[in-house]
Amino acid sequence: MCLAVPARIIALTGDKAVADAMGNHWNIRTTLTPEVKLGDIVLIHAGFAIAQVDEEEAKNTWQLFAEIAELEEQEKHKDSPL
Amino acid sequence: MLERIRKAHALMDVACEAMGREINIMEVCGTHTVSIFRNGIRSTIPENVKLLSGPGCPVCVTDQGYIDIVIDLAQRDDCIIATYGDMMRVPGKNGSLETSHRENVKVVMSSEDALEFARKNPDKTVVFVAVGFETTTPATVVAVEQAKKEGLKNFVIFSGHKLVVPAMEALLSGMNNKIDAFLCPGHVSIMIGSQAYRPIVEKFKKPCVVAGFEPMQLIEGIAEICRQLIECRADVTCLYDAVVKPEGNLTAQKLVAKYMEPTDGYWRGLGKIAAGTLALKAEYAEFDAMKRFGIEEIPAEELGGCRCGEILCGLISPPECGLFDKKCTPDTPVGPCMVSSEGACSAWYKYGRRQRR
Ligand code: SF4
C-alpha cells in the first residue's frame, strides 16, 4: 500500500493533473508537489504526486515493474504451488 | 555492477567477522520486504546477516480493535465505508470487510474517490478508512481540507494513521529486541526526510540507512550498515537521494501538522506507542469519525494463535508461526501479515519457501 509509481504529467490545471505511467493514464493531484510542471515525472501514491523524480530513476522503476509483472504472469502459469 | 556487489559482500563479511555474531538488520518497509524476496537477496548475503521484516506494512500494524470498529460501522444503514483495497480482507473478530455487509463498503484508489461518494450520497455518512504511514496521511488531510472548503457534512475520517519513527523507537526500547540497524523506508522518507531518523542514531546509536527498492540499492544499503557497524558508528545515510531530501516534503508536512496531531495508539503486536498514531485536531472534530459516532477509544485486541505481533517486532520469522502454511495461507489468511501483499507472512509464503532462508 506504500507503493509509488513514477508517471509523467501530461495535463495540468491547478493541482489537478493527468499522469501517464507505461501507457496507463491516471487522474492525480499535485497538491503536495506544487513545484511540478507539465512534462515532469512524479512518483504517485494514493492518487497524489509525492515527489519529483528524474528520467533515469523513473525508467529503472518502470523496468522493475515490467519485470515483476512478467514474473507474476509466469507464476500464474506454473502448475501447483510448492 | 558485479564489482559493486563484490565490494558490498566483502563489507558484509568483514562486519560479520568483526561482530563475531549475527547481525540483525530490520527493514521497516513492506515494499523492501517484497523486493528482498523477489530478488532473492537473502540467499546472496552472508548467512550471519539476518534481515528482519519490521512493522513496515500499514495493514499489518493496524490493530484488530480498529478493524472491528470499521466492520461495526459497515453494518449501519446510514454509513458508507470507503477504504483502500488492502484493508478488505483483514480478518476481524467476526469476518472481514469483504465478508460483512459488502454493499456498504466501497474500495477507493484515493481519498478523492471517497469524497466523491460523499458528494453523491448526501443521505449517508461516508467514513474514510484512513490508514497508512506518513506517505499516505497527506492524502487524507487534503480530503479533509477539501470537505471543509465544500462544506461537506457527510464525510468523516477514521484515523488509523501511524508514524514510523516512534515505532522504531518503541522497538529499540523493547527489552528483548535484537536490532542492530534499520534499513529505512523509501517512500515514507520522501515525506519525512532522511533527517527524521536523527533521534534514532543519536539516542540509540543504531545506523539508519535509507534505500530505494532496486536490488543494488538494497545490497549497498546493507553494506553501508555493515560499514558503520565495523567503524562503530551510527549515522543517517541516504542512498535514495535521487528522491529523498534531508528535509522531506515540506508542503506535505505542513498540511499534516495543520490538521492532525500525534496521539498514543495501539499497534498490532507493539502495543500502545506514545505519540505513534495521528488524530485529527479538536478544531476539526466535525470530520472525525470517532467524535461523530461517539467512539471513545480503539481497544487493543489480538487474534488468537496469530503471531504477527512477534513477527513485526523481529522476534520470530513467519515459518515459526504454527499456523503458517497450514491454517494460514494467502487464500485463507488468519492474520494481517498474510493478507497484505507487503506483509512478511505473505512474502515468505510466496517467495520464501523456495529460498534458502
Ligand atoms: S502465518 Fe498467519 S497466523 Fe501466523 S503470524 Fe503470519 S499471519 Fe499470523
Short mmCIF file of N, CA and C in Angstrom, two decimals, chain A residues 1-5 15-16 26-27 29-35 43 45-54 56-57 60-61 64-65 67-68 71-72 75 78 80-82, chain B residues 31 38-39 56 58-59 84 86 109-112 131-133 135-136 138-139 142 146 187-188 190-191 213-215 240 242-243 245 249 251-252 255 342 349-351 353-354:
data_model
loop_
_atom_site.label_atom_id
_atom_site.label_comp_id
_atom_site.label_asym_id
_atom_site.label_seq_id
_atom_site.Cartn_x
_atom_site.Cartn_y
_atom_site.Cartn_z
N MET A 1 0.81 -1.20 0.00
CA MET A 1 0.00 0.00 0.00
C MET A 1 0.84 1.25 0.00
N CYS A 2 2.11 1.06 0.35
CA CYS A 2 3.02 2.21 0.30
C CYS A 2 3.64 2.37 -1.08
N LEU A 3 3.16 1.60 -2.01
CA LEU A 3 3.73 1.62 -3.34
C LEU A 3 3.60 2.99 -4.00
N ALA A 4 4.61 3.37 -4.73
CA ALA A 4 4.51 4.61 -5.50
C ALA A 4 5.03 4.32 -6.91
N VAL A 5 4.34 4.85 -7.87
CA VAL A 5 4.65 4.58 -9.27
C VAL A 5 5.07 5.87 -9.95
N ASP A 15 -4.18 22.15 -9.35
CA ASP A 15 -3.48 20.99 -8.77
C ASP A 15 -4.06 19.68 -9.28
N LYS A 16 -4.83 19.76 -10.36
CA LYS A 16 -5.36 18.53 -10.96
C LYS A 16 -4.52 18.17 -12.17
N TRP A 26 -3.78 8.29 -15.37
CA TRP A 26 -4.43 8.46 -14.08
C TRP A 26 -4.74 9.92 -13.80
N ASN A 27 -5.88 10.14 -13.15
CA ASN A 27 -6.16 11.48 -12.63
C ASN A 27 -5.49 11.59 -11.27
N ARG A 29 -3.53 14.40 -8.18
CA ARG A 29 -3.42 15.75 -7.63
C ARG A 29 -1.96 16.08 -7.40
N THR A 30 -1.63 17.33 -7.62
CA THR A 30 -0.25 17.75 -7.36
C THR A 30 -0.18 18.67 -6.15
N THR A 31 -1.20 18.58 -5.30
CA THR A 31 -1.27 19.43 -4.11
C THR A 31 0.01 19.38 -3.27
N LEU A 32 0.62 18.21 -3.21
CA LEU A 32 1.78 18.03 -2.32
C LEU A 32 3.10 18.38 -3.00
N THR A 33 3.04 18.59 -4.32
CA THR A 33 4.26 18.95 -5.05
C THR A 33 3.95 20.15 -5.94
N PRO A 34 3.68 21.30 -5.32
CA PRO A 34 3.22 22.45 -6.11
C PRO A 34 4.22 22.90 -7.16
N GLU A 35 5.47 22.47 -7.04
CA GLU A 35 6.50 22.97 -7.95
C GLU A 35 6.52 22.25 -9.30
N LEU A 43 6.42 10.74 -8.61
CA LEU A 43 6.02 9.47 -8.00
C LEU A 43 4.60 9.63 -7.51
N HIS A 45 1.40 8.26 -5.32
CA HIS A 45 0.97 7.36 -4.26
C HIS A 45 -0.44 7.75 -3.84
N ALA A 46 -1.35 6.80 -3.83
CA ALA A 46 -2.74 7.01 -3.43
C ALA A 46 -3.35 8.25 -4.10
N GLY A 47 -3.08 8.40 -5.38
CA GLY A 47 -3.70 9.48 -6.14
C GLY A 47 -3.00 10.83 -6.04
N PHE A 48 -1.89 10.87 -5.34
CA PHE A 48 -1.16 12.13 -5.19
C PHE A 48 0.28 12.00 -5.68
N ALA A 49 0.77 13.08 -6.30
CA ALA A 49 2.20 13.13 -6.59
C ALA A 49 2.89 13.43 -5.27
N ILE A 50 3.92 12.62 -4.92
CA ILE A 50 4.59 12.87 -3.64
C ILE A 50 6.01 13.40 -3.81
N ALA A 51 6.59 13.22 -4.99
CA ALA A 51 7.94 13.74 -5.22
C ALA A 51 8.22 13.74 -6.70
N GLN A 52 9.16 14.60 -7.08
CA GLN A 52 9.58 14.62 -8.47
C GLN A 52 10.73 13.63 -8.62
N VAL A 53 10.78 12.91 -9.72
CA VAL A 53 11.93 12.03 -9.96
C VAL A 53 12.51 12.31 -11.33
N ASP A 54 13.77 11.90 -11.52
CA ASP A 54 14.34 12.15 -12.84
C ASP A 54 14.08 10.94 -13.75
N GLU A 56 15.92 8.92 -15.35
CA GLU A 56 16.64 7.65 -15.19
C GLU A 56 16.02 6.81 -14.08
N GLU A 57 15.74 7.48 -12.96
CA GLU A 57 15.12 6.81 -11.82
C GLU A 57 13.79 6.19 -12.25
N ASN A 60 14.22 3.12 -14.49
CA ASN A 60 14.58 1.94 -13.70
C ASN A 60 13.37 1.31 -13.05
N THR A 61 12.53 2.18 -12.46
CA THR A 61 11.36 1.66 -11.76
C THR A 61 10.37 1.03 -12.73
N LEU A 64 11.55 -2.27 -13.59
CA LEU A 64 11.33 -3.18 -12.46
C LEU A 64 9.88 -3.67 -12.44
N PHE A 65 8.95 -2.73 -12.63
CA PHE A 65 7.54 -3.11 -12.63
C PHE A 65 7.24 -4.07 -13.77
N GLU A 67 9.29 -6.16 -15.14
CA GLU A 67 9.85 -7.46 -14.78
C GLU A 67 8.95 -8.19 -13.78
N ILE A 68 8.49 -7.42 -12.81
CA ILE A 68 7.62 -8.03 -11.79
C ILE A 68 6.35 -8.58 -12.43
N LEU A 71 7.09 -11.73 -14.15
CA LEU A 71 7.26 -12.81 -13.17
C LEU A 71 5.92 -13.33 -12.67
N GLU A 72 5.04 -12.38 -12.36
CA GLU A 72 3.72 -12.77 -11.84
C GLU A 72 2.98 -13.59 -12.88
N GLU A 75 4.35 -16.95 -12.97
CA GLU A 75 3.91 -17.58 -11.73
C GLU A 75 2.52 -18.20 -11.91
N LYS A 78 2.43 -21.48 -13.68
CA LYS A 78 3.05 -22.65 -13.04
C LYS A 78 1.93 -23.55 -12.53
N SER A 80 1.17 -26.28 -9.73
CA SER A 80 0.71 -26.12 -8.36
C SER A 80 1.78 -25.39 -7.55
N PRO A 81 1.35 -24.78 -6.46
CA PRO A 81 2.36 -24.16 -5.60
C PRO A 81 3.24 -25.25 -5.01
N LEU A 82 4.39 -24.86 -4.49
CA LEU A 82 5.32 -25.88 -3.97
C LEU A 82 4.74 -26.61 -2.76
N THR B 31 7.48 -2.75 1.07
CA THR B 31 7.96 -2.90 -0.30
C THR B 31 9.40 -3.42 -0.31
N ARG B 38 11.76 -11.00 -3.76
CA ARG B 38 11.67 -11.17 -5.22
C ARG B 38 13.05 -11.30 -5.83
N ASN B 39 13.99 -10.55 -5.28
CA ASN B 39 15.31 -10.55 -5.87
C ASN B 39 16.23 -11.58 -5.22
N GLY B 56 6.50 -2.58 8.71
CA GLY B 56 6.56 -1.70 7.55
C GLY B 56 5.35 -1.77 6.65
N PRO B 58 1.40 -0.98 6.53
CA PRO B 58 0.36 -0.29 7.29
C PRO B 58 -0.81 -1.20 7.65
N VAL B 59 -1.12 -2.12 6.75
CA VAL B 59 -2.23 -3.03 7.02
C VAL B 59 -1.88 -3.93 8.20
N TYR B 84 -9.12 1.78 1.16
CA TYR B 84 -8.16 1.25 0.20
C TYR B 84 -8.33 -0.26 0.17
N ASP B 86 -6.47 -2.77 0.24
CA ASP B 86 -5.65 -3.62 1.12
C ASP B 86 -6.37 -4.05 2.38
N MET B 109 -9.36 4.27 -4.67
CA MET B 109 -7.95 4.36 -5.03
C MET B 109 -7.31 5.58 -4.38
N SER B 110 -8.16 6.55 -4.02
CA SER B 110 -7.62 7.76 -3.41
C SER B 110 -8.69 8.38 -2.51
N SER B 111 -8.25 9.31 -1.66
CA SER B 111 -9.19 9.96 -0.76
C SER B 111 -10.20 10.79 -1.55
N GLU B 112 -9.79 11.22 -2.73
CA GLU B 112 -10.68 11.98 -3.60
C GLU B 112 -11.90 11.13 -4.00
N VAL B 131 -5.91 4.75 6.82
CA VAL B 131 -4.75 4.05 7.36
C VAL B 131 -3.53 4.36 6.49
N GLY B 132 -2.39 4.04 7.03
CA GLY B 132 -1.17 4.26 6.27
C GLY B 132 -0.16 5.06 7.07
N PHE B 133 1.05 5.03 6.59
CA PHE B 133 2.12 5.79 7.24
C PHE B 133 2.19 7.21 6.66
N THR B 135 3.50 8.41 4.24
CA THR B 135 3.33 8.52 2.79
C THR B 135 1.87 8.79 2.44
N THR B 136 0.97 8.19 3.18
CA THR B 136 -0.44 8.20 2.83
C THR B 136 -1.24 9.29 3.57
N PRO B 138 -0.92 12.54 4.06
CA PRO B 138 -1.26 13.81 3.41
C PRO B 138 -2.50 13.71 2.52
N ALA B 139 -2.69 12.56 1.88
CA ALA B 139 -3.86 12.39 1.01
C ALA B 139 -5.14 12.52 1.83
N VAL B 142 -5.65 16.26 2.76
CA VAL B 142 -6.15 17.05 1.63
C VAL B 142 -7.66 16.85 1.48
N GLN B 146 -10.52 19.68 1.69
CA GLN B 146 -11.48 19.87 0.60
C GLN B 146 -12.92 19.79 1.12
N HIS B 187 9.64 5.37 0.61
CA HIS B 187 8.59 6.35 0.35
C HIS B 187 8.21 7.16 1.58
N VAL B 188 8.23 6.53 2.73
CA VAL B 188 7.98 7.30 3.96
C VAL B 188 9.04 8.40 4.07
N ILE B 190 10.56 9.96 1.75
CA ILE B 190 10.30 11.08 0.84
C ILE B 190 9.53 12.15 1.60
N MET B 191 8.57 11.73 2.41
CA MET B 191 7.74 12.66 3.14
C MET B 191 8.46 13.25 4.35
N PHE B 213 14.31 0.74 -3.88
CA PHE B 213 13.76 -0.61 -3.99
C PHE B 213 14.51 -1.52 -4.94
N GLU B 214 15.47 -0.93 -5.67
CA GLU B 214 16.20 -1.79 -6.59
C GLU B 214 17.17 -2.65 -5.82
N PRO B 215 17.43 -3.86 -6.35
CA PRO B 215 18.30 -4.79 -5.65
C PRO B 215 19.65 -4.17 -5.28
N TYR B 240 19.07 6.82 -1.41
CA TYR B 240 17.94 7.05 -2.32
C TYR B 240 17.79 8.55 -2.54
N ALA B 242 18.15 10.42 -4.95
CA ALA B 242 17.53 10.93 -6.18
C ALA B 242 16.12 11.44 -5.86
N VAL B 243 15.50 10.91 -4.82
CA VAL B 243 14.13 11.31 -4.49
C VAL B 243 13.96 11.79 -3.04
N LYS B 245 14.89 13.85 0.12
CA LYS B 245 15.68 15.01 0.55
C LYS B 245 15.87 14.95 2.06
N ASN B 249 9.33 16.26 2.30
CA ASN B 249 8.36 17.07 1.56
C ASN B 249 7.68 18.05 2.53
N THR B 251 5.79 20.69 2.05
CA THR B 251 4.38 21.01 1.79
C THR B 251 3.48 19.99 2.50
N ALA B 252 3.82 18.72 2.32
CA ALA B 252 3.02 17.66 2.94
C ALA B 252 3.10 17.75 4.46
N LEU B 255 0.90 20.58 5.82
CA LEU B 255 -0.52 20.26 5.74
C LEU B 255 -0.94 19.33 6.87
N GLU B 342 2.28 -6.94 1.01
CA GLU B 342 3.54 -6.45 1.57
C GLU B 342 3.84 -7.06 2.93
N TYR B 349 5.45 -16.71 2.21
CA TYR B 349 4.66 -17.77 1.59
C TYR B 349 4.95 -17.82 0.10
N LYS B 350 4.93 -16.64 -0.53
CA LYS B 350 5.06 -16.59 -1.98
C LYS B 350 6.47 -16.91 -2.45
N TYR B 351 7.44 -16.33 -1.76
CA TYR B 351 8.80 -16.45 -2.27
C TYR B 351 9.74 -17.23 -1.36
N ARG B 353 9.50 -19.79 0.63
CA ARG B 353 9.52 -21.23 0.80
C ARG B 353 10.46 -21.91 -0.17
N ARG B 354 10.76 -21.22 -1.26
CA ARG B 354 11.69 -21.88 -2.17
C ARG B 354 13.09 -21.27 -2.09
#
